[in-house]
XYZ file of C-alpha atoms in Angstrom:
293
model
C -47.470 11.171 20.000
C -45.846 13.108 22.801
C -43.799 16.259 22.369
C -40.603 14.418 23.372
C -41.238 11.805 20.670
C -41.722 14.460 17.994
C -38.532 16.219 19.068
C -36.632 12.908 18.884
C -37.943 12.318 15.367
C -36.885 15.801 14.291
C -33.360 15.194 15.599
C -33.174 11.763 13.951
C -34.641 12.880 10.615
C -31.448 14.382 9.072
C -29.412 11.267 9.890
C -32.237 9.035 8.648
C -32.514 10.919 5.357
C -28.736 10.796 4.937
C -28.665 7.018 5.465
C -31.603 6.539 3.123
C -29.938 8.466 0.297
C -26.322 7.427 0.707
C -26.643 3.915 2.156
C -29.925 2.095 1.620
C -30.644 3.457 -1.847
C -27.201 2.539 -3.302
C -27.418 -0.911 -1.699
C -30.855 -1.406 -3.260
C -29.442 -0.449 -6.674
C -26.521 -2.816 -6.079
C -28.855 -5.721 -5.353
C -30.966 -4.894 -8.407
C -27.951 -4.702 -10.722
C -26.678 -8.088 -9.532
C -29.657 -9.781 -11.217
C -29.193 -8.161 -14.628
C -26.728 -8.188 -17.496
C -25.460 -4.612 -17.694
C -23.429 -2.970 -20.436
C -21.576 0.110 -19.173
C -20.898 1.404 -22.677
C -23.951 0.303 -24.611
C -27.624 0.118 -23.724
C -27.352 -0.045 -19.947
C -29.376 -2.670 -18.076
C -30.173 -5.670 -20.221
C -31.633 -9.119 -19.689
C -32.590 -10.525 -16.315
C -30.151 -13.341 -15.454
C -31.334 -14.297 -11.984
C -28.665 -15.813 -9.758
C -26.218 -16.607 -12.552
C -23.789 -13.858 -11.482
C -23.720 -15.270 -7.967
C -23.151 -18.807 -9.235
C -20.387 -17.660 -11.590
C -18.652 -15.777 -8.768
C -18.775 -18.747 -6.402
C -17.395 -21.042 -9.105
C -14.638 -18.609 -10.075
C -11.182 -19.651 -8.885
C -10.113 -16.021 -8.820
C -13.015 -15.062 -6.559
C -12.213 -17.958 -4.229
C -8.548 -16.922 -4.235
C -9.442 -13.308 -3.415
C -11.752 -14.489 -0.623
C -9.008 -16.700 0.813
C -6.508 -13.830 0.687
C -9.022 -11.552 2.389
C -9.532 -14.057 5.213
C -5.761 -14.466 5.656
C -5.339 -10.688 5.584
C -8.005 -10.109 8.234
C -6.981 -12.933 10.576
C -3.243 -12.180 10.511
C -3.536 -8.380 10.574
C -6.215 -8.137 13.259
C -4.576 -10.889 15.323
C -1.204 -9.121 15.420
C -2.858 -5.747 15.992
C -4.754 -7.138 18.975
C -1.631 -8.659 20.540
C 0.587 -5.631 19.896
C -2.191 -3.196 20.833
C -2.759 -4.987 24.145
C 0.979 -5.054 24.875
C 1.452 -1.327 24.244
C -1.782 -0.483 26.082
C -0.539 -2.336 29.166
C 2.814 -0.595 28.817
C 1.325 2.883 28.514
C -1.143 2.213 31.328
C 1.765 2.316 33.751
C 3.352 5.599 34.751
C 6.977 6.079 33.698
C 9.191 8.940 32.645
C 8.432 10.077 29.094
C 5.013 8.398 29.114
C 3.347 11.206 27.153
C 6.076 11.381 24.513
C 5.967 7.615 23.900
C 2.176 7.674 23.574
C 2.349 10.554 21.077
C 4.918 8.693 18.971
C 2.832 5.515 19.080
C -0.267 7.376 17.881
C 1.547 9.066 14.984
C 0.547 6.464 12.323
C -3.132 7.207 13.046
C -2.599 10.680 11.586
C -1.512 9.219 8.234
C -3.991 8.343 5.501
C -3.930 4.697 4.291
C -2.914 5.875 0.819
C 0.087 7.742 2.200
C 0.958 4.785 4.413
C 0.954 2.538 1.363
C 3.308 4.893 -0.466
C 5.667 4.994 2.515
C 5.852 1.218 2.727
C 6.194 0.942 -1.038
C 9.477 2.826 -0.778
C 10.568 1.042 2.384
C 9.968 -2.415 0.879
C 11.489 -1.599 -2.495
C 13.949 -4.356 -3.404
C 16.420 -1.891 -4.968
C 16.768 0.876 -2.377
C 14.290 0.009 0.392
C 15.411 0.510 3.964
C 13.919 -2.793 5.140
C 16.204 -4.890 2.940
C 19.141 -2.658 3.872
C 18.573 -3.221 7.595
C 18.201 -6.976 7.100
C 21.491 -7.000 5.213
C 23.285 -4.778 7.747
C 22.283 -7.132 10.575
C 23.479 -10.160 8.517
C 19.978 -11.617 8.282
C 20.083 -11.745 4.464
C 22.994 -12.332 2.105
C 22.338 -9.268 -0.068
C 20.320 -6.066 -0.152
C 18.084 -7.524 -2.851
C 17.497 -10.958 -1.298
C 13.777 -10.471 -0.574
C 11.488 -9.188 -3.318
C 8.768 -7.997 -0.976
C 6.318 -6.649 -3.538
C 7.166 -8.712 -6.615
C 7.443 -12.188 -5.086
C 4.224 -14.188 -4.752
C 5.417 -15.603 -1.429
C 5.750 -12.198 0.253
C 3.376 -9.817 -1.538
C 0.292 -10.454 0.613
C 2.245 -10.339 3.860
C 3.900 -7.105 2.758
C 0.480 -5.471 2.626
C -0.360 -6.984 6.015
C 2.804 -5.469 7.536
C 1.772 -2.023 6.318
C -1.725 -2.492 7.737
C -0.390 -3.610 11.131
C 1.880 -0.570 11.346
C -0.949 1.778 10.414
C -3.758 0.533 12.661
C -2.083 -1.023 15.716
C -2.230 2.444 17.388
C -6.024 2.405 17.001
C -6.233 -0.943 18.783
C -3.838 0.317 21.446
C -5.886 3.481 22.005
C -9.177 1.595 22.404
C -7.675 -0.992 24.764
C -5.900 1.722 26.757
C -9.227 3.475 27.278
C -10.689 0.155 28.395
C -7.839 -0.427 30.865
C -8.264 3.009 32.372
C -11.963 2.308 32.811
C -11.392 -0.734 35.031
C -12.244 0.032 38.639
C -9.182 0.154 40.960
C -11.210 -1.685 43.607
C -10.987 -4.861 41.526
C -7.192 -4.760 41.678
C -7.291 -3.987 45.401
C -9.534 -6.992 45.987
C -7.216 -9.256 44.004
C -4.228 -8.076 46.054
C -6.094 -8.778 49.288
C -6.865 -12.289 48.007
C -3.156 -12.818 47.371
C -3.231 -12.915 43.555
C 0.051 -12.356 41.732
C 0.449 -10.196 38.613
C -0.277 -13.019 36.162
C -3.394 -14.111 38.045
C -4.558 -10.505 38.274
C -4.111 -10.104 34.521
C -5.918 -13.365 33.696
C -8.813 -13.089 36.143
C -9.285 -9.328 36.514
C -7.844 -7.400 33.579
C -8.809 -9.690 30.687
C -12.435 -10.359 31.782
C -12.987 -6.649 32.433
C -11.406 -5.741 29.101
C -13.177 -8.435 27.066
C -16.190 -6.335 25.899
C -13.852 -3.548 24.770
C -11.682 -6.093 22.944
C -14.729 -7.473 21.129
C -15.730 -3.998 19.932
C -12.170 -3.190 18.819
C -11.791 -6.509 16.974
C -15.195 -6.059 15.312
C -14.331 -2.586 14.035
C -10.925 -3.679 12.791
C -12.266 -6.879 11.208
C -14.807 -4.997 9.112
C -12.261 -2.304 8.270
C -9.539 -4.806 7.319
C -11.940 -6.918 5.255
C -12.809 -3.948 3.054
C -9.239 -2.632 2.784
C -8.316 -1.231 -0.603
C -5.875 1.691 -0.435
C -2.863 -0.113 1.005
C -3.175 -3.182 -1.230
C -3.755 -1.114 -4.344
C -0.809 1.210 -3.764
C 1.600 -1.580 -2.857
C 0.764 -4.390 -5.296
C -2.583 -3.762 -7.058
C -3.340 -7.383 -6.202
C -0.247 -8.776 -7.913
C 1.923 -10.455 -8.804
C -0.275 -13.117 -10.412
C -3.169 -12.211 -8.077
C -1.140 -13.419 -5.077
C -2.215 -10.404 -2.990
C -5.642 -9.949 -4.552
C -8.355 -9.216 -1.978
C -12.079 -8.904 -2.540
C -12.102 -5.107 -2.707
C -9.407 -4.933 -5.406
C -10.956 -7.796 -7.357
C -14.393 -6.172 -7.351
C -12.823 -2.876 -8.426
C -11.031 -4.529 -11.360
C -14.149 -6.450 -12.349
C -16.111 -3.206 -12.536
C -13.626 -0.715 -13.975
C -11.293 -2.852 -16.085
C -13.641 -5.531 -17.368
C -16.906 -3.556 -17.291
C -18.809 -6.413 -15.638
C -21.306 -4.468 -13.542
C -23.579 -7.413 -12.762
C -20.724 -9.667 -11.653
C -19.129 -7.008 -9.446
C -22.523 -6.159 -7.944
C -23.162 -9.810 -7.082
C -19.766 -10.091 -5.401
C -20.402 -6.868 -3.483
C -23.765 -8.171 -2.223
C -22.165 -11.413 -1.012
C -19.394 -9.377 0.600
C -21.929 -7.215 2.459
C -23.784 -10.313 3.676
C -20.502 -11.800 4.899
C -19.650 -8.635 6.847
C -23.149 -8.564 8.335
C -22.762 -12.181 9.444
C -19.386 -11.446 11.054
C -20.745 -8.343 12.781
C -23.778 -10.258 14.068
C -21.523 -12.963 15.495
C -19.326 -10.472 17.348
C -22.371 -8.626 18.678
C -23.828 -11.938 19.882
C -20.565 -12.780 21.670
C -20.506 -9.321 23.262
C -24.136 -9.668 24.345
C -23.404 -12.998 26.022
C -20.340 -11.549 27.741
C -22.302 -8.585 29.100
C -25.109 -10.892 30.208
C -22.705 -12.874 32.356
């Protein structure tokens, strides 16, 4: 082994030990617990039950409902964040008066913790004194200030949490895409102008292809982050009413802390991790193919 290799190992060792203790070891315990019947109050780990916890979770209507809500949450939230983030990134990529002030205001939500963001939107969406209902009423969109029960109506509860998520993390998407736009070589735009391309053609055939790898990375990060969201949903609705806004993270939390079902929650967590790994692998494969071209 060369000296450079030993030095590399020494630099990597602290991070490797950290991951071993705080990542791989807990995941190994999680997988082990998913195969046993565990009593949190009594004797601890009990009988080996094999895959029964996995089968019970897959057959559970509540688990399927939470999975469906999670998919809706991720697709809608990340989709809107990508569109809005791209729009604001294109806007801020052009020079205009007050450019720095607008960018600072747009990035303000990134400074707020998800828990605080949830509390803010809980007050804003309150059906008694919330500002959202007041504005809808003032602009004659609704017939009264209490027309929409954002957090207590099954039709709106999930989308209320999505609105809060979009407001909180669109600036992240905008920031990543803005960095990608500023990394595009000006010579590409000069070549497109020489070839006679208009603004739409330049956007479709120069900007988007050049920005595609950055978009994939941003969507991957946000997809994983949105799929495991907990703070916003818990503060706003706690998965209610009637589990209408229940996502996998809140359901697993309730299964563990409220019902004391360690084996069941562990099995759901393992399946959740495998799902996120599959999604991440797919996005990385798409990015690899795009870079290869």
